[in-house]
Short mmCIF file of C-alpha atoms and ligand atoms in Angstrom, two decimals:
data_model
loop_
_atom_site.label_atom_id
_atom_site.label_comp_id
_atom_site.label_asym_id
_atom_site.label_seq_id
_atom_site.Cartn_x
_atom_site.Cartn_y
_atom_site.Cartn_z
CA UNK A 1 -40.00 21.44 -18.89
CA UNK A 2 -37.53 22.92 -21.32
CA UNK A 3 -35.19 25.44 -19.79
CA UNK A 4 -32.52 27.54 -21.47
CA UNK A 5 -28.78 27.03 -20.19
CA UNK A 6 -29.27 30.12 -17.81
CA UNK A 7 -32.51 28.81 -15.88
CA UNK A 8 -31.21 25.60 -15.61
CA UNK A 9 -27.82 26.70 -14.24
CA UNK A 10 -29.85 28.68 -11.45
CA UNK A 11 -31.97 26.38 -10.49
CA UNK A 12 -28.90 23.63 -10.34
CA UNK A 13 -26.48 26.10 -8.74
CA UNK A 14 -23.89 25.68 -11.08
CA UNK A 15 -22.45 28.01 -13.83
CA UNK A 16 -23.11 27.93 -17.48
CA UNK A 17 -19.42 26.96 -17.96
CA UNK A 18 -19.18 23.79 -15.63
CA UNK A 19 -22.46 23.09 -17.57
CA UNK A 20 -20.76 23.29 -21.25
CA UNK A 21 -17.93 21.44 -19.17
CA UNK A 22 -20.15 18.42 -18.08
CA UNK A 23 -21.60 18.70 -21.93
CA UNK A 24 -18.43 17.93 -23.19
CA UNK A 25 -16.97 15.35 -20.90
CA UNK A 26 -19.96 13.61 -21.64
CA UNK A 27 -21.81 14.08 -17.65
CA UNK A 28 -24.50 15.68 -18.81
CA UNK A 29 -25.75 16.36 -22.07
CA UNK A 30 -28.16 19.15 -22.49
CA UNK A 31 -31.61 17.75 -23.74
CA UNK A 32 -31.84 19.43 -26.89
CA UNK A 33 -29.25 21.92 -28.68
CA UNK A 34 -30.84 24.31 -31.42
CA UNK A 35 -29.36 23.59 -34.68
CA UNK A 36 -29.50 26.89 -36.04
CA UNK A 37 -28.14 28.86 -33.01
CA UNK A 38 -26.39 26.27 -31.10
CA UNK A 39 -28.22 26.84 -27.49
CA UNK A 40 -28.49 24.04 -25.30
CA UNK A 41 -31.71 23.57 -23.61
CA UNK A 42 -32.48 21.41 -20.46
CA UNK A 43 -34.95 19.01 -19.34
CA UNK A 44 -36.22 20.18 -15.45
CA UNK A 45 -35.87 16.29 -15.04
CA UNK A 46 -32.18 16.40 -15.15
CA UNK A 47 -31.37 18.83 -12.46
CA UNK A 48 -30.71 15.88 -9.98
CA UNK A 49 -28.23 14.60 -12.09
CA UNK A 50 -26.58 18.21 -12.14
CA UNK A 51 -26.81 18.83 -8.41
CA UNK A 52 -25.19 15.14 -7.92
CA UNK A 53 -22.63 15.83 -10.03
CA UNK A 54 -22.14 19.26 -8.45
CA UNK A 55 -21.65 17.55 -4.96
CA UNK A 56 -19.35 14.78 -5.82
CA UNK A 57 -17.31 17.45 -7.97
CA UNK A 58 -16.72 19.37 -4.54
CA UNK A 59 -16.13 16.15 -2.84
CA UNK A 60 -13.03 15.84 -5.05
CA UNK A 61 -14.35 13.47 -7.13
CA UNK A 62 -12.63 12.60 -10.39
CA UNK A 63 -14.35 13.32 -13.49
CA UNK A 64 -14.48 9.73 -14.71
CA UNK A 65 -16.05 8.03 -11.47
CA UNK A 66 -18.79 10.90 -11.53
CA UNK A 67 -19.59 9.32 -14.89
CA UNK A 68 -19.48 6.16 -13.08
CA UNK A 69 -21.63 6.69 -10.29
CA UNK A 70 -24.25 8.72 -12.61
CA UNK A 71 -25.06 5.56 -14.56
CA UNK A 72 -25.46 3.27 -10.96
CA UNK A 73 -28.83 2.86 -9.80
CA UNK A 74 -29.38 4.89 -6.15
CA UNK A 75 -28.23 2.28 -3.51
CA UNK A 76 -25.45 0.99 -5.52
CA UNK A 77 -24.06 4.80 -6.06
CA UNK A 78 -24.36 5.52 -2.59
CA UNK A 79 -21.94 2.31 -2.05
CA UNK A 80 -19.60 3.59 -4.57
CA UNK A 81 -19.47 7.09 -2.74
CA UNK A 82 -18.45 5.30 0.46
CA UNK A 83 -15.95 3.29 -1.39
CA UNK A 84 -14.69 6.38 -2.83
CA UNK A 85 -14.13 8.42 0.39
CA UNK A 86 -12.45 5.64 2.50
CA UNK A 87 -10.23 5.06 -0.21
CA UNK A 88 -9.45 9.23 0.06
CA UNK A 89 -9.03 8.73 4.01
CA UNK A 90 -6.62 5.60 3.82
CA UNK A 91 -4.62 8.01 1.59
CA UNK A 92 -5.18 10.66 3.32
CA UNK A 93 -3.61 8.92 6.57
CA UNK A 94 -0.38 7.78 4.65
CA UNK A 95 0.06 11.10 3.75
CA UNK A 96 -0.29 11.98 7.20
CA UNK A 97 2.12 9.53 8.22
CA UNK A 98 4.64 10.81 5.97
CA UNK A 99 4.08 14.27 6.89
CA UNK A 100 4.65 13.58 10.57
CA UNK A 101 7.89 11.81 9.95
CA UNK A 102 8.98 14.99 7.75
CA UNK A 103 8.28 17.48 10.50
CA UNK A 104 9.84 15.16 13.44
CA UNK A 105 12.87 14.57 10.86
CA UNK A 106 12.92 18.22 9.74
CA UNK A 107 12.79 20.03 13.08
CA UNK A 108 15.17 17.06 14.72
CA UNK A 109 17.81 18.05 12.07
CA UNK A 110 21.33 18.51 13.10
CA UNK A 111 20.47 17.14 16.78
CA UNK A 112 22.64 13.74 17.54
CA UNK A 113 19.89 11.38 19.10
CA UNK A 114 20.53 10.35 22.33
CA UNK A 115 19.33 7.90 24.57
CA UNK A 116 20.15 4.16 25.53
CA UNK A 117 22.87 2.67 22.72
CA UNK A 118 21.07 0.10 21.01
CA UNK A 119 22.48 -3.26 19.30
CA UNK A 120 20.79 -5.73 17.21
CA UNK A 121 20.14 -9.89 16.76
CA UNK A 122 18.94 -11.44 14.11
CA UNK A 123 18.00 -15.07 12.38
CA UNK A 124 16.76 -15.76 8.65
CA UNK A 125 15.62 -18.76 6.87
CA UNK A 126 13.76 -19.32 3.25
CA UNK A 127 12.49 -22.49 3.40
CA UNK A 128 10.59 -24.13 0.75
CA UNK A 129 7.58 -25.70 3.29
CA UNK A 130 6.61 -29.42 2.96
CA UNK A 131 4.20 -29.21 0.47
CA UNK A 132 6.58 -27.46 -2.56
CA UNK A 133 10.09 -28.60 -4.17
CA UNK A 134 11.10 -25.30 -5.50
CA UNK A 135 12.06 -22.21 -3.35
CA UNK A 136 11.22 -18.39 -4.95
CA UNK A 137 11.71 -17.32 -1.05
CA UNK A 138 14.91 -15.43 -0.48
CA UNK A 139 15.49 -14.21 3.41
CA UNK A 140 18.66 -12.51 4.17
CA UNK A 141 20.08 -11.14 7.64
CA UNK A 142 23.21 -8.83 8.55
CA UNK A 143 24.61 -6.38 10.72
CA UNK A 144 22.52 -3.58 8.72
CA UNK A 145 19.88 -5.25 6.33
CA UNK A 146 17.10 -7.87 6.89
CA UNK A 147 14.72 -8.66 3.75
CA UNK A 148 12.69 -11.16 2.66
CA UNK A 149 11.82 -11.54 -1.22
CA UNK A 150 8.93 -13.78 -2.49
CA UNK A 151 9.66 -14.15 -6.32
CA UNK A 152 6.32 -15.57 -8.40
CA UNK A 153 6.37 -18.58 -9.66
CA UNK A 154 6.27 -18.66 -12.93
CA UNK A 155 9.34 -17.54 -14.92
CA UNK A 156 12.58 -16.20 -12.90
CA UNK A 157 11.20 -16.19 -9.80
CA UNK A 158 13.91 -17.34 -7.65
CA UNK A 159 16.42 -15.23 -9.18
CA UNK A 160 14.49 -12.19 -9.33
CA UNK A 161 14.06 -12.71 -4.96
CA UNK A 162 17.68 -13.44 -4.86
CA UNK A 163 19.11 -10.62 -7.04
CA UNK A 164 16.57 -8.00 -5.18
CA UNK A 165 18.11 -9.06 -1.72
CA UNK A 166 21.65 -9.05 -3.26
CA UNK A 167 20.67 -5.20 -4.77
CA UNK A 168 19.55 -4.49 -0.94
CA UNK A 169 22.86 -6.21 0.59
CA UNK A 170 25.11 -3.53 -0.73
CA UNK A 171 23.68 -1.16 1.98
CA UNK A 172 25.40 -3.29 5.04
CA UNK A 173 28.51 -1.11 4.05
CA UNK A 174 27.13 1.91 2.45
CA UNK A 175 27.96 5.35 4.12
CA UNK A 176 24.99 7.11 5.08
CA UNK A 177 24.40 10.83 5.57
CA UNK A 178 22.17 11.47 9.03
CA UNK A 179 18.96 13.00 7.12
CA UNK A 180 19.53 10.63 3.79
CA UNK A 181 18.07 7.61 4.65
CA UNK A 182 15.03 7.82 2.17
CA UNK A 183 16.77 9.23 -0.55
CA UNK A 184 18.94 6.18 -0.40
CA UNK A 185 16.59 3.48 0.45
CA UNK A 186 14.58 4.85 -2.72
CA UNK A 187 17.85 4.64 -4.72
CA UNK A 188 18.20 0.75 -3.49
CA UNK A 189 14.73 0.00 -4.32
CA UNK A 190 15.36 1.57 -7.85
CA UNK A 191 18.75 -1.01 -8.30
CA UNK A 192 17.09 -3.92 -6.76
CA UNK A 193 14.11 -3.26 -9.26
CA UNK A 194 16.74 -3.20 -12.34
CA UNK A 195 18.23 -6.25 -11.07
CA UNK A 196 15.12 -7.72 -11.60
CA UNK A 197 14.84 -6.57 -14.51
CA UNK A 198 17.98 -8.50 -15.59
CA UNK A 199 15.91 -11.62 -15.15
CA UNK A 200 14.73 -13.52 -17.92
CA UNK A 201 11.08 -11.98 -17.16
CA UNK A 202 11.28 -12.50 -13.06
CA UNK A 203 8.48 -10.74 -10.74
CA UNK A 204 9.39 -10.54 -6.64
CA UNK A 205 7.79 -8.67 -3.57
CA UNK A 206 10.34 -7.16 -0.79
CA UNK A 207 10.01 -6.38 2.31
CA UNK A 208 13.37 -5.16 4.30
CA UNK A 209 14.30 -3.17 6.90
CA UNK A 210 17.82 -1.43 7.14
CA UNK A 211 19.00 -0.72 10.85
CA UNK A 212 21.05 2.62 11.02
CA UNK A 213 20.13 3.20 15.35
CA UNK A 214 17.34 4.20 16.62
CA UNK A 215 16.50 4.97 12.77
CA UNK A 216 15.44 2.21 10.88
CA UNK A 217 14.31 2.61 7.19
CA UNK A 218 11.69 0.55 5.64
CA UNK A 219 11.10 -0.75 1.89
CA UNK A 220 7.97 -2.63 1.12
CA UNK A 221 6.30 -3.63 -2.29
CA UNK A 222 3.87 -6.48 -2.89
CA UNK A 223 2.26 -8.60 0.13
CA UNK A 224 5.52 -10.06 1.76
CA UNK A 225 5.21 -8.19 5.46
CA UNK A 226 6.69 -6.37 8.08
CA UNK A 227 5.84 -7.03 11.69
CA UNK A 228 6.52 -5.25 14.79
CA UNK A 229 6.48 -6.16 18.35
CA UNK A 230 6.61 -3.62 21.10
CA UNK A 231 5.47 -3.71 24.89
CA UNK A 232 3.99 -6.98 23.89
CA UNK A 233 1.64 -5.77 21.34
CA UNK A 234 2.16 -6.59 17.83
CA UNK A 235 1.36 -4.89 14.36
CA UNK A 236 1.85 -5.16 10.90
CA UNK A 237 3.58 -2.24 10.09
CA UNK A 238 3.39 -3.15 6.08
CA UNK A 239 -0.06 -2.39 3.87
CA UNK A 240 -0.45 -5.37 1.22
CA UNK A 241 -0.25 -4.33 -2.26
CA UNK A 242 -2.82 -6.73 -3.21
CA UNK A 243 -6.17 -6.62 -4.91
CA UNK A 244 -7.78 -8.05 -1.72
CA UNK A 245 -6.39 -5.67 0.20
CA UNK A 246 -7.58 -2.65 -1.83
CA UNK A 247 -10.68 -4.36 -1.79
CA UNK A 248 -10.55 -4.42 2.32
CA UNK A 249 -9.80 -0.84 2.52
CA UNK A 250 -12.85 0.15 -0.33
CA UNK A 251 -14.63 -1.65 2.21
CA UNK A 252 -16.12 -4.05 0.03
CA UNK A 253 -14.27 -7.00 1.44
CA UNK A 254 -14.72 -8.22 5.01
CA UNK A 255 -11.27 -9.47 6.91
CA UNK A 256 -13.08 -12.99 6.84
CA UNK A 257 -14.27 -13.05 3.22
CA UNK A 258 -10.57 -12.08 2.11
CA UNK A 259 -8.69 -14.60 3.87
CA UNK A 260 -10.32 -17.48 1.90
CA UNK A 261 -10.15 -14.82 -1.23
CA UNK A 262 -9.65 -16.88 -4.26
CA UNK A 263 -7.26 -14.26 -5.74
CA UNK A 264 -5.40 -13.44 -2.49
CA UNK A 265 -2.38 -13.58 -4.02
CA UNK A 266 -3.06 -11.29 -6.59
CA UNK A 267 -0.77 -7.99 -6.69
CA UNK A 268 -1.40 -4.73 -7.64
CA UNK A 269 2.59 -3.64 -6.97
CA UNK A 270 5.97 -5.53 -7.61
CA UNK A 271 9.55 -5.12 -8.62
CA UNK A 272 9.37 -6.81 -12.21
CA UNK A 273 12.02 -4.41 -13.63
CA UNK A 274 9.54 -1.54 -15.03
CA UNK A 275 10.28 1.04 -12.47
CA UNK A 276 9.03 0.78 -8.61
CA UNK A 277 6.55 2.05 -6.92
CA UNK A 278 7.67 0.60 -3.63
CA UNK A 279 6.75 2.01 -0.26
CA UNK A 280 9.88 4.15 1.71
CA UNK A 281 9.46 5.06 5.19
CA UNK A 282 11.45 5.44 8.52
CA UNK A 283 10.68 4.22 11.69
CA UNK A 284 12.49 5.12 15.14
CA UNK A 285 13.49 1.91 17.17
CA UNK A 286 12.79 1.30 20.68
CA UNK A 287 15.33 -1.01 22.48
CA UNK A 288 13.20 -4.03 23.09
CA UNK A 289 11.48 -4.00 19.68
CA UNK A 290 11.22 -7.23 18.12
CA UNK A 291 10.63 -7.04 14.02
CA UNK A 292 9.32 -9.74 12.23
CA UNK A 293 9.59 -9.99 8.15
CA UNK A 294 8.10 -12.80 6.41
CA UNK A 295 7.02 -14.18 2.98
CA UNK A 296 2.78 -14.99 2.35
CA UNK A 297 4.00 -18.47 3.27
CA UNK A 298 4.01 -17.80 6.73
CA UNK A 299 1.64 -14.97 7.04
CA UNK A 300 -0.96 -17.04 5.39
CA UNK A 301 -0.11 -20.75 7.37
CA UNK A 302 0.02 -18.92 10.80
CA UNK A 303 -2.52 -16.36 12.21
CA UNK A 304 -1.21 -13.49 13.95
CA UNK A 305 -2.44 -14.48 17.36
CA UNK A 306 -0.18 -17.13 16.79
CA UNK A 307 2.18 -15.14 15.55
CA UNK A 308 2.21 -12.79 18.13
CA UNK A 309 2.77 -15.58 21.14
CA UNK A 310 5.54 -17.19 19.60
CA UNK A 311 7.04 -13.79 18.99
CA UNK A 312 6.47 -12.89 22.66
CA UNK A 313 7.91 -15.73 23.83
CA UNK A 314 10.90 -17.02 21.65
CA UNK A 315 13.81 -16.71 23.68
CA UNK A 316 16.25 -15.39 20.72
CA UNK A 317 15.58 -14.54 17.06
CA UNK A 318 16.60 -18.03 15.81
CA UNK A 319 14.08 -19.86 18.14
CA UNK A 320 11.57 -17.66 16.84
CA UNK A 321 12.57 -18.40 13.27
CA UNK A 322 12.42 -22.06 13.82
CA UNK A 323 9.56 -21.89 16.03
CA UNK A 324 7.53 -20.03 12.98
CA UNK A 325 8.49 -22.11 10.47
CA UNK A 326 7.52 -25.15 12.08
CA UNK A 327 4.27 -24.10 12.84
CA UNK A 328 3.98 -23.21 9.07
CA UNK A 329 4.60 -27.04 8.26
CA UNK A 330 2.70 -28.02 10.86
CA UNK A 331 -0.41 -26.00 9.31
CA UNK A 332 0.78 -27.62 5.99
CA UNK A 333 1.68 -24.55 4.54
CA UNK A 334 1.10 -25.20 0.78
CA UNK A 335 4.03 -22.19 0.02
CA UNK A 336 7.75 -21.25 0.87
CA UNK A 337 8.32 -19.57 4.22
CA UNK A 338 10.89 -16.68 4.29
CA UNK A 339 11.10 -15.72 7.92
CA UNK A 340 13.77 -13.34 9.41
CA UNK A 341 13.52 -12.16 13.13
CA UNK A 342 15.49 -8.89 14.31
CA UNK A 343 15.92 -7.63 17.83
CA UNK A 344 16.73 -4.52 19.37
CA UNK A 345 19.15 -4.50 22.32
CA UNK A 346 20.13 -2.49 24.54
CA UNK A 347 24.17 -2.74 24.94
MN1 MN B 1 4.57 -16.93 -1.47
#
């Protein structure tokens, strides 16, 4: 059934203009255009196409995964829709993360924090495991800063971990305005990243935390990890950047399928020098929290139940450190271990 651009726009409940819009983005072409006037004409067997398109365009959908999805048999496209919208809600909640920190920040401004002073202990180790010769681990501990580093292995790898930490380090003495912590953790990440950069082609992860009570400021890029324990419970407070994980949260991925992922170690975000996109948050401390960073070495060697007793139990940070790593060489771990445990005390 031929139909002239007005009919068919009707009957699909769109307007002429998103349809010349689809016609030249390629969606939908009309069946037949007269060459001497230049009218499009549709076929009454593409209005399904035009209403899908409609939906997924109020859905939010970008243009080019419409196109996608229009050339995907029915199941598949339904998968790819479901793909598409928990990828929008896993955004959707780190937005919503960030947004609650702004409004807690921004209405808390200008009030000092009070509450039980708190204190800190710490241990770090990067050790190379008992399977490899070479260490790209770099763990580092202070007063201020913990941060482990997991450079790659080929190329500068174990400078590029090292001279990220050292960027970090200069924050155990830097001044910092109440209210400023992300602007200057972003400006670290941003040194640290040309540091990198410095290397003769070097690629590293980092994961650190920098302790400025009860606040405590959070950089992560790649799949090195940040733990927390608190009242006994623990989480990973730190999303992989990896292809696995993005797979995991499209949902196409099961936890069990990715942890014997072939390319688990494949990242989708790193410091290599080119500009970071590293993620910047803040936490509030609780005295009693126990924070855990570590390299894929461990995270990979040692499951997190396991993770989570020896954490509970560990009398100070550096039994827990040596406690972890040894269970990583007793698993065999086939990569470094960077490990660093930090406490919060009351004093
Ligand atoms: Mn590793």
């Amino acid at each position: 059934m031929r139909m002239t651009i007005g009919a068919f726009a009707r009957a699909a409940r769109l307007s002429a203009k998103a349809l010349r819009l689809y016609d030249e983005l390629g969606l939908l072409r009309p069946a037949t255009v007269d060459e001497r006037s230049g009218y499009r004409y549709y076929d009454g067997s593409q209005l399904e196409r035009a209403r899908l398109i409609a939906w997924l365009r109020r859905l939010g959908m970008p243009l080019a995964r419409i196109t996608r999805i229009c050339e995907l048999p029915a199941g598949a496209s339904g998968a790819e829709i479901a793909a598409y919208w928990r990828e929008v809600t896993a955004e959707t909640e780190s937005r919503g993360r960030l947004a609650a920190f702004l409004v807690d920040y921004l209405s808390g401004r200008g009030h000092v924090m009070s509450g039980t002073p708190m204190g800190v202990r710490y241990a770090a180790r990067a050790d190379a495991g008992p399977v490899r010769t070479t260490n790209e681990d770099a763990a580092y501990a202070g007063g201020r800063l913990w941060a482990v580093a997991d450079g790659a292995r080929d190329g500068d790898g174990d400078r590029a971990s090292a001279a990220a930490v050292e960027a970090m380090r200069t924050l155990e003495t830097r001044e910092i305005a109440a209210g400023d912590l992300l602007n200057v953790l972003t400006e670290a990440v941003a040194d640290a990243d040309r540091a990198v950069g410095s290397t003769a082609g070097g690629v590293t992860t980092l994961t650190a935390l920098l302790w400025t009570g009860p606040e405590l400021g959070l950089v992560h890029i790649g799949d090195t990890r940040a733990y927390l324990l608190r009242d006994g419970e623990l989480h990973q407070i730190t999303h992989d950047h990896t292809q696995v994980q993005s797979l995991l949260d499209e949902g196409r991925l099961t936890p069990e399928e990715a942890e014997s992922h072939p390319d688990r170690a494949m990242l989708t975000r790193a410091l290599t020098g080119d500009g970071a996109a590293a993620d910047v948050s803040v936490l509030t401390a609780v005295a009693g929290d126990r924070y855990l960073l570590c390299s894929d070495g461990l995270s990979t060697a040692v499951s997190v139940a396991e993770l989570g007793t020896t954490l509970r139990h560990a009398a100070s940070p550096d039994a827990a450190v040596a406690e972890l790593i040894s269970l990583a060489h007793a698993a065999g771990a086939p990569d470094n271990i960077a490990c660093v445990v930090a406490d919060i005390v009351p004093v």
